[in-house]
XYZ file of C-alpha atoms in Angstrom:
620
model
C -0.224 0.514 -0.234
C 1.778 3.231 -1.413
C 0.899 6.729 -0.166
C 1.180 8.039 -3.583
C -1.580 6.148 -4.502
C -3.803 5.629 -1.538
C -2.484 9.302 0.358
C -2.299 12.034 -2.880
C -4.280 14.319 -0.895
C -2.660 14.445 1.969
C -0.177 16.283 1.482
C -0.427 18.165 4.728
C -1.476 15.204 7.735
C 1.559 13.337 6.154
C 4.407 16.773 7.131
C 2.136 16.550 10.703
C 2.721 12.755 10.525
C 6.451 12.554 9.711
C 6.867 15.405 11.784
C 5.668 13.592 14.543
C 7.572 10.990 13.944
C 10.767 12.728 14.203
C 9.451 13.952 17.357
C 9.327 10.606 19.150
C 12.477 9.360 18.068
C 14.359 12.508 19.430
C 12.495 11.747 22.648
C 13.609 8.262 22.864
C 17.190 10.015 22.459
C 16.322 12.060 25.247
C 15.380 8.987 27.358
C 18.691 6.815 26.682
C 20.644 10.100 26.918
C 19.219 10.039 30.560
C 19.699 6.429 31.392
C 23.268 6.807 30.440
C 23.519 9.723 33.002
C 21.691 7.695 35.558
C 23.914 4.549 35.462
C 27.486 6.796 35.494
C 26.045 8.712 38.248
C 25.044 5.091 39.510
C 28.369 3.738 39.268
C 30.318 6.169 40.510
C 28.374 6.679 43.279
C 28.854 2.652 43.782
C 32.594 3.449 43.226
C 32.652 6.133 46.240
C 31.265 3.760 48.677
C 33.500 0.928 48.039
C 36.366 3.321 48.208
C 34.565 4.771 51.363
C 35.052 1.627 53.093
C 37.888 -0.105 51.761
C 40.473 -0.791 54.529
C 43.182 2.008 54.816
C 46.459 1.426 55.324
C 49.331 1.369 57.770
C 45.397 1.990 59.986
C 44.144 -0.462 62.524
C 41.398 -1.854 59.951
C 44.720 -3.238 57.961
C 45.165 -5.373 60.884
C 42.098 -6.822 61.660
C 41.899 -7.338 57.342
C 43.408 -10.765 58.356
C 40.028 -12.312 59.460
C 38.356 -14.309 57.310
C 34.881 -12.375 57.264
C 36.944 -9.308 56.892
C 38.628 -10.596 53.687
C 34.910 -11.303 52.494
C 33.837 -7.986 53.145
C 36.681 -6.265 51.613
C 36.132 -8.851 48.653
C 32.332 -7.914 48.472
C 33.664 -4.160 48.042
C 35.723 -5.126 45.691
C 33.244 -6.723 43.685
C 31.061 -4.099 43.783
C 33.507 -1.858 42.697
C 33.728 -4.208 39.669
C 29.706 -3.581 39.025
C 29.896 -0.078 39.308
C 32.181 -0.831 36.041
C 29.354 -2.723 34.671
C 27.135 -0.244 35.015
C 29.995 2.375 33.874
C 29.901 0.268 30.260
C 26.128 0.154 29.616
C 26.157 4.090 30.769
C 29.149 4.502 27.733
C 27.887 2.022 25.353
C 23.887 3.645 25.164
C 26.099 6.970 24.792
C 28.532 5.686 21.951
C 25.324 3.085 20.657
C 22.698 4.943 20.926
C 22.217 8.371 21.568
C 25.524 9.297 18.936
C 24.165 7.716 16.049
C 20.231 8.463 16.476
C 21.355 12.020 17.336
C 23.340 11.599 13.487
C 20.554 9.746 12.135
C 17.875 12.226 13.098
C 19.572 15.356 11.652
C 20.193 13.566 8.453
C 16.049 12.784 8.407
C 15.267 16.314 9.174
C 17.345 16.928 6.105
C 16.158 14.498 3.940
C 12.208 15.272 5.121
C 12.899 19.018 4.440
C 13.513 18.332 0.385
C 10.880 15.565 -0.088
C 8.455 18.632 1.015
C 10.549 21.230 -0.581
C 10.353 18.981 -4.016
C 6.216 18.286 -3.091
C 5.813 21.708 -2.495
C 7.248 22.968 -5.873
C 5.306 19.841 -7.958
C 2.085 22.191 -6.052
C 3.033 25.939 -6.966
C 3.645 24.604 -10.117
C -0.164 22.757 -11.090
C -1.548 26.202 -9.447
C 0.333 28.162 -11.621
C -1.467 26.192 -14.691
C -4.443 26.210 -13.043
C -4.008 30.289 -13.281
C -2.861 29.944 -16.627
C -6.373 27.973 -17.265
C -9.078 30.201 -15.661
C -6.688 33.713 -17.207
C -7.298 32.188 -20.973
C -10.951 30.710 -19.925
C -12.267 34.025 -18.730
C -10.418 35.702 -22.211
C -12.252 33.184 -24.314
C -15.765 34.304 -22.421
C -15.290 37.551 -22.694
C -14.044 37.717 -26.538
C -17.532 35.548 -27.433
C -18.907 37.955 -25.312
C -18.434 40.924 -27.632
C -18.497 38.695 -30.783
C -21.884 38.358 -29.651
C -22.677 41.755 -29.246
C -20.688 42.868 -32.238
C -22.825 40.409 -34.563
C -26.125 41.950 -32.357
C -25.145 45.328 -33.553
C -24.788 44.356 -37.229
C -27.854 43.307 -37.650
C -29.607 45.832 -35.764
C -27.961 48.279 -37.980
C -28.365 46.287 -41.098
C -32.346 46.000 -40.953
C -32.665 50.164 -40.229
C -32.822 51.609 -43.038
C -32.132 55.121 -41.503
C -28.763 53.478 -40.960
C -26.486 54.631 -44.241
C -24.583 51.907 -45.953
C -21.506 52.839 -44.651
C -22.399 52.522 -41.160
C -23.657 48.731 -41.521
C -20.203 48.031 -43.546
C -18.023 49.208 -40.282
C -20.411 47.626 -38.077
C -19.932 44.488 -40.259
C -16.198 44.795 -39.678
C -16.448 45.395 -36.125
C -18.614 42.170 -35.921
C -15.757 40.207 -37.913
C -13.013 41.253 -36.364
C -14.827 40.197 -32.798
C -15.121 37.069 -34.072
C -11.782 36.168 -35.209
C -10.695 37.819 -31.837
C -12.821 34.947 -30.246
C -11.484 32.053 -32.534
C -8.580 33.524 -31.427
C -9.455 32.732 -27.933
C -10.649 29.435 -27.367
C -7.823 27.937 -29.118
C -5.477 29.809 -26.912
C -8.024 28.429 -24.418
C -8.129 24.905 -25.977
C -4.008 24.598 -25.262
C -3.921 25.626 -21.755
C -6.305 23.718 -21.269
C -5.054 20.991 -22.278
C -1.536 21.875 -20.666
C -2.837 21.788 -17.682
C -4.413 18.610 -18.199
C -0.539 16.976 -18.744
C 0.347 19.089 -16.157
C -2.621 18.185 -13.366
C -2.288 14.235 -14.590
C 1.691 13.843 -13.860
C 1.331 16.165 -11.082
C -1.497 13.261 -9.143
C -0.026 9.989 -10.786
C 3.783 10.742 -10.980
C 5.052 13.831 -8.724
C 2.985 13.684 -6.284
C 3.220 9.728 -5.967
C 6.816 9.942 -6.436
C 7.526 12.290 -3.327
C 5.221 10.358 -1.040
C 6.718 7.265 -1.875
C 9.606 8.700 -0.466
C 8.614 10.248 2.471
C 7.198 6.483 3.093
C 10.932 5.065 3.050
C 11.872 7.714 5.000
C 9.676 7.226 7.812
C 10.043 3.339 7.886
C 13.606 3.528 7.930
C 13.144 5.771 10.737
C 10.865 3.384 12.415
C 13.191 0.630 11.428
C 15.801 2.425 13.159
C 14.036 2.787 16.450
C 12.821 -1.018 16.693
C 17.194 -1.798 16.035
C 18.125 0.969 19.133
C 15.716 -0.625 20.945
C 17.287 -3.868 20.305
C 20.375 -2.018 20.683
C 18.937 -1.107 24.230
C 18.458 -4.551 25.127
C 21.688 -6.431 24.274
C 23.659 -3.457 26.194
C 22.334 -4.751 29.417
C 22.440 -8.181 28.481
C 26.616 -8.098 27.643
C 27.328 -7.174 31.102
C 24.617 -9.726 32.784
C 27.138 -12.458 32.311
C 29.800 -10.332 34.770
C 27.868 -9.073 36.816
C 27.058 -12.767 37.396
C 30.028 -12.783 38.044
C 30.206 -10.249 40.386
C 27.569 -11.779 42.685
C 29.063 -15.045 42.306
C 32.474 -13.910 43.778
C 30.526 -12.328 46.840
C 28.620 -15.294 46.976
C 31.777 -17.171 47.097
C 33.560 -15.147 49.580
C 30.871 -15.580 52.026
C 30.799 -19.167 52.094
C 34.572 -18.343 52.802
C 34.037 -17.187 55.869
C 35.307 -19.719 59.019
C 34.189 -18.767 62.242
C 36.374 -21.126 63.903
C 39.646 -19.830 61.527
C 38.384 -16.315 62.791
C 37.987 -17.705 66.576
C 41.533 -18.954 66.098
C 43.317 -15.944 64.787
C 41.836 -13.803 67.941
C 43.780 -16.145 70.176
C 46.957 -15.919 67.752
C 46.774 -11.946 67.903
C 46.250 -11.587 71.305
C 47.817 -14.145 72.965
C 50.317 -12.981 75.513
C 51.785 -16.077 76.988
C 51.619 -15.473 80.607
C 49.898 -18.127 82.691
C 47.257 -16.919 84.790
C 47.557 -16.073 88.703
C 47.269 -18.391 91.461
C 44.816 -18.662 94.114
C 44.922 -16.036 96.781
C 46.218 -17.376 100.200
C 44.155 -16.153 103.157
C 45.346 -13.645 105.792
C 44.846 -14.338 109.404
C 44.148 -10.874 111.151
C 43.629 -12.175 114.334
C 46.617 -13.177 115.330
C 48.062 -9.570 116.608
C 44.448 -9.881 118.511
C 45.012 -9.583 122.857
C 42.472 -12.382 124.039
C 41.490 -13.330 127.492
C 42.219 -16.472 128.479
C 39.350 -19.119 128.874
C 38.344 -22.364 127.665
C 37.086 -21.313 124.514
C 40.357 -20.011 123.348
C 41.607 -20.629 119.949
C 45.276 -19.104 120.953
C 46.737 -22.828 119.916
C 44.772 -22.555 116.196
C 46.359 -19.155 116.185
C 49.496 -19.659 117.078
C 49.608 -21.873 114.033
C 48.818 -19.937 111.988
C 51.850 -18.391 109.853
C 53.148 -14.136 109.558
C 55.361 -14.656 106.542
C 52.828 -16.080 104.502
C 52.843 -12.857 101.839
C 49.474 -10.569 100.974
C 48.209 -11.098 97.280
C 44.825 -9.408 98.042
C 46.486 -6.619 95.452
C 47.291 -8.829 92.904
C 46.260 -8.216 89.477
C 43.770 -5.573 89.854
C 45.116 -2.901 87.624
C 43.284 -3.550 84.142
C 39.811 -2.486 86.272
C 40.940 0.870 86.840
C 38.956 3.329 85.075
C 39.955 4.700 81.955
C 39.349 8.296 81.542
C 41.689 8.519 84.565
C 44.629 6.261 83.776
C 44.995 7.824 80.060
C 44.901 11.544 81.579
C 48.176 10.285 83.522
C 49.482 8.315 80.686
C 48.638 10.879 77.905
C 49.274 14.242 79.455
C 52.233 15.945 79.559
C 55.043 15.241 82.282
C 56.602 18.780 82.315
C 56.099 22.193 83.393
C 53.649 24.307 81.153
C 55.535 26.959 79.641
C 55.275 30.785 80.537
C 53.056 32.924 78.332
C 55.103 35.193 76.076
C 55.652 38.416 77.383
C 53.629 41.420 76.488
C 52.679 44.847 77.535
C 48.991 44.584 76.592
C 46.716 43.861 80.248
C 45.174 41.168 78.314
C 48.282 39.341 77.500
C 47.350 37.159 80.524
C 43.757 36.774 80.892
C 44.645 33.053 82.904
C 47.089 34.130 84.953
C 45.204 34.373 88.285
C 43.937 30.993 87.573
C 47.470 29.322 86.828
C 49.078 26.853 88.588
C 51.801 28.289 90.820
C 53.730 25.095 90.668
C 55.706 22.962 88.689
C 53.665 19.777 87.512
C 55.651 16.354 88.904
C 57.200 14.207 86.719
C 55.112 11.802 85.256
C 56.606 8.649 87.089
C 55.991 10.244 90.763
C 52.409 11.084 89.739
C 51.654 7.022 88.029
C 53.226 5.782 91.857
C 50.665 7.757 93.230
C 47.997 6.767 91.350
C 49.241 3.080 91.462
C 49.149 3.479 95.547
C 46.203 4.027 95.680
C 45.014 1.446 93.255
C 45.055 -2.229 93.759
C 48.766 -2.965 92.261
C 49.141 -4.778 89.132
C 51.532 -8.222 89.674
C 54.701 -6.257 88.313
C 55.858 -2.715 87.506
C 58.329 -3.461 84.809
C 55.419 -4.951 81.640
C 53.515 -0.952 82.599
C 57.202 0.881 82.476
C 56.842 -0.769 78.746
C 54.106 0.335 77.960
C 54.312 3.710 78.863
C 57.683 3.585 77.305
C 55.041 2.845 74.312
C 52.655 5.362 74.673
C 55.479 7.604 74.649
C 56.364 6.390 70.933
C 59.910 4.765 71.969
C 58.852 1.177 70.778
C 62.237 -0.877 71.517
C 64.025 -2.837 68.453
C 62.966 -5.790 69.938
C 59.479 -5.375 70.533
C 60.074 -6.188 74.239
C 56.916 -4.144 74.921
C 54.854 -6.608 74.026
C 53.548 -10.251 76.009
C 55.943 -12.820 74.926
C 54.004 -14.451 72.693
C 53.238 -11.359 70.757
C 56.935 -10.648 70.609
C 57.499 -14.399 69.226
C 54.823 -13.245 66.560
C 56.819 -9.612 65.706
C 60.422 -11.069 65.739
C 59.472 -14.069 63.529
C 57.484 -11.489 60.998
C 60.865 -9.393 61.215
C 62.846 -11.979 60.108
C 60.909 -13.276 57.501
C 60.639 -9.493 55.923
C 64.853 -9.388 56.591
C 64.748 -12.433 54.514
C 62.531 -11.375 51.782
C 64.588 -8.305 51.382
C 67.576 -10.767 51.283
C 66.333 -12.475 48.739
C 65.902 -9.908 46.653
C 69.114 -8.376 46.961
C 70.263 -11.795 46.010
C 68.068 -11.607 43.168
C 69.550 -8.439 41.814
C 72.958 -9.482 42.082
C 72.572 -12.679 39.717
C 70.813 -10.424 37.208
C 73.627 -7.668 37.742
C 76.217 -10.536 37.520
C 75.068 -11.772 34.084
C 74.765 -8.118 32.790
C 78.072 -7.970 34.025
C 79.739 -11.105 31.748
C 77.668 -9.598 29.063
C 79.571 -6.259 28.870
C 82.639 -8.339 29.446
C 81.660 -10.121 26.540
C 80.850 -6.856 24.488
C 82.460 -3.925 25.570
C 80.072 -1.769 23.256
C 76.754 -2.706 24.916
C 77.898 -0.824 28.153
C 80.452 -0.143 31.157
C 81.217 -3.153 33.297
C 82.749 -1.858 35.977
C 80.057 0.344 36.685
C 78.406 -2.959 36.918
C 80.366 -4.077 39.521
C 80.197 -1.111 42.125
C 76.998 -1.987 41.887
C 77.609 -5.260 42.685
C 79.645 -4.340 45.126
C 76.750 -2.329 47.240
C 74.705 -5.139 46.192
C 77.112 -7.438 48.462
C 77.120 -4.868 51.186
C 73.710 -4.803 51.686
C 73.464 -8.477 51.949
C 76.112 -8.628 54.677
C 73.850 -6.154 56.614
C 70.776 -7.600 56.243
C 71.920 -10.948 57.522
C 73.500 -9.984 60.642
C 69.969 -8.366 61.065
C 68.849 -11.229 60.854
C 70.911 -12.985 63.134
C 70.389 -10.267 65.295
C 66.472 -10.593 65.231
C 66.651 -14.762 65.287
C 69.020 -14.630 68.556
C 66.170 -12.625 69.976
C 63.721 -14.811 68.679
C 65.774 -18.086 70.153
C 65.419 -16.364 73.617
C 61.637 -15.018 73.481
C 61.303 -19.394 72.433
C 63.240 -21.068 74.387
C 61.356 -18.773 77.632
C 58.128 -19.625 76.689
C 59.482 -23.684 76.312
C 60.635 -22.770 80.494
C 57.675 -21.163 80.778
C 55.161 -24.073 79.982
C 57.521 -26.546 81.816
C 57.210 -24.141 85.070
C 53.874 -23.888 84.073
C 53.307 -27.402 85.832
C 54.964 -26.215 89.098
C 53.436 -22.810 89.171
C 51.332 -23.030 91.969
C 53.969 -23.871 94.568
C 56.446 -21.309 93.055
C 53.867 -18.489 92.340
C 53.978 -17.075 95.291
C 57.597 -16.698 96.350
C 58.339 -15.254 92.744
C 55.263 -12.759 93.268
C 57.386 -11.717 96.653
C 60.493 -11.266 94.394
C 58.706 -9.680 92.096
C 57.138 -6.995 93.912
C 60.138 -6.423 95.836
C 62.642 -5.784 92.391
C 60.202 -3.327 91.146
C 60.178 -1.559 94.413
C 63.636 -1.581 94.460
C 63.680 -0.190 90.691
C 61.536 2.789 91.798
C 63.991 3.446 94.667
C 67.226 3.464 92.107
C 65.702 5.101 89.446
C 66.464 8.931 90.530
C 63.466 10.466 88.405
C 61.138 7.716 89.948
C 60.940 5.689 86.494
C 61.511 2.034 86.388
C 64.406 0.088 84.550
C 64.780 -2.151 82.510
C 66.130 -6.011 84.940
C 66.638 -8.432 82.294
C 67.552 -11.536 84.380
C 64.227 -10.822 86.061
C 62.314 -11.054 82.627
C 61.121 -15.236 83.542
C 59.041 -13.491 86.490
C 55.166 -13.493 85.427
C 54.930 -10.020 84.231
C 51.563 -8.486 82.715
C 51.600 -6.472 79.545
C 50.026 -3.034 79.177
C 48.659 -4.153 75.367
C 45.718 -6.055 77.085
C 45.720 -3.074 79.264
C 44.806 -0.478 76.375
C 43.097 -2.749 74.198
C 40.567 -3.376 76.872
C 39.328 0.044 76.535
C 39.503 0.919 72.518
C 35.501 1.273 72.245
C 34.916 3.674 75.373
C 33.573 6.693 74.022
C 35.222 10.320 74.047
C 35.520 13.150 76.491
C 32.452 14.478 76.575
C 32.665 18.706 75.594
C 32.458 20.662 79.097
C 33.137 24.250 77.202
C 34.844 26.341 74.179
C 38.371 28.223 75.155
C 40.118 31.125 72.448
C 44.000 30.864 72.123
C 45.356 34.329 73.139
C 48.838 32.978 72.046
C 50.242 30.370 69.606
C 51.455 27.047 70.993
C 53.403 24.760 68.709
C 52.644 21.582 70.945
C 55.844 19.735 69.834
C 56.086 17.497 72.989
C 53.906 14.142 73.251
C 50.282 14.906 74.417
C 50.202 18.309 73.538
C 48.607 19.734 70.609
C 49.563 22.979 68.269
C 46.932 25.988 68.588
C 47.332 29.197 66.508
C 46.244 32.635 67.671
C 42.280 33.348 68.327
C 41.544 29.838 67.618
C 38.203 28.040 69.007
C 38.241 24.995 70.012
C 36.410 22.360 72.099
C 36.906 21.554 76.268
C 37.261 18.573 77.257
C 39.419 18.945 80.716
C 39.707 21.477 83.230
C 43.024 22.124 84.674
C 43.558 20.048 87.589
C 46.277 22.241 89.036
C 49.275 21.127 86.266
C 48.692 23.970 84.019
C 47.356 22.281 81.375
C 44.206 21.910 79.249
C 42.855 19.546 77.602
C 40.819 20.469 74.882
C 40.021 18.999 71.467
C 40.001 20.072 67.161
C 38.599 17.050 65.946
C 37.347 13.463 66.815
C 41.242 12.210 66.418
C 42.891 15.235 67.443
C 43.105 16.916 70.544
C 45.778 16.836 73.797
C 47.175 19.805 76.231
C 47.476 23.079 75.974
C 48.898 25.042 78.837
C 46.202 27.318 80.159
C 47.453 30.833 80.494
C 47.890 30.511 76.450
C 43.737 30.090 76.066
C 40.880 32.330 77.244
C 38.638 29.219 79.162
C 34.364 29.482 78.901
C 32.825 26.976 80.548
C 29.421 25.433 80.321
C 28.243 24.401 83.933
C 25.555 22.678 83.227
C 27.365 20.624 80.819
C 28.158 16.966 82.290
C 31.745 16.511 83.679
C 32.422 20.215 84.320
C 34.013 21.491 87.691
C 35.728 23.506 89.693
C 39.219 23.020 91.200
C 40.343 25.509 93.280
């Protein structure tokens, strides 16, 4: 069915319909373009989400990623990153295969449609011109006929009138003949114009217009077919990424199935096992032996006399892990030196907190810690706490002696493995350079063998240094393993030796404290087999405690560098939050953000406390 034969008189309607078809195609292009933008934004948000929860390097999360559940979660994040990549593929293919191609096609379609309708309008103008010519020729023929008839009637009237001269009759006859001639000429012209119009009209409705409408029909069918192909391409774009998305989901499922509860539980043991033995039973202390009783029949003097006054006290054994964290951490992190004086200034507002600033210097950290430990149940041995304190202040020993035996053994073994890997890398590099030197020796034009020799010497020195380091750490490792095996052998006799070790340990700690001029403790490696408590366990017990609440604000009136451990740098005029007031030592604890807090001299800031806040107190 052809538009040219069936719709020969629907030029205007066809013009509207083809325009509507192009608008539909443009609407579809806009839909695909917006879908591509949605897919692109979705992929971007998925990537950002995956990146947000990825394990950060050199952080505590990296240590926790060894658990199977954390590995599965990281695998899920990686798979979601690949999943986002497939949505990016959908966006890119939709833009390149549909949006760009259809936009170009629509431009060509508009140009073709414009050309076809231009030809149609030109054909219509041509037939209209022929029609106007026919009408003009027809009117002229009609006018000439009427004039010829009037001339003939005038001649007949003049010829019948006897009063009219012969000359007037002749003149009227000639005039009638001229009019008849003009009528015949108009008739011939009208006949020729009519024949020409009929030919033009026939060609117009049976040749020109059908051809133009057929082209429009082909154009419209091509548009419809192209839209169908685009819809198929639209579906194929999604279908192509379905297998890869399925693999991503299969990877997530596989990672979920790889989670092992028992393995994670064993890793917890390996991560936090200290190697210490549990404390023994606490002996009964009989306080009735010093009582003066009246001798009677019911006296228990004999029974009391059997009490051993030399039984050591263990009631305060290893109770330190239950101390409140806020107080202990304040002791551990508070700067162990008096605050610096404020900068000299001639203005009266230079020292606004002057009257409230402390007049006395702060005691050394070791003295404050001694006082604190005497007011609370004492730990089994102060030596391990001294190691933990040194770790808090940033001085980690090379031999990891601050860690419990089991954790120390793991760290030393890890260090030995890393050094062995470095040695193997150096050996591989040395072998490669040796081969290169041999090639340069046989073919001097390829390179200088002497420069390679110098590099080999440097690598040899590096290997020797690394081997010395390996021997050093292996020695420490053998020492720790020997102590662990000795402790395991002696654990069977622990109940009989525990009291003696406890008393000796406490005495040794007291001697270390008395012999130290500044109240700190010194390490005695000869006492190493004694039972110790590691501060690592102490620190881990409080990792999840919430931070201190804000009790007010402060404004820095002087800049402070904060170079010492536990302090924080501030700039003049900066507004910060107060989380702990000056407790008489000249320092105030402030916070800039959740992970940025520390102490500043009280005389360097103006404090504005919120008396209704929890924890706000007044210290005089």
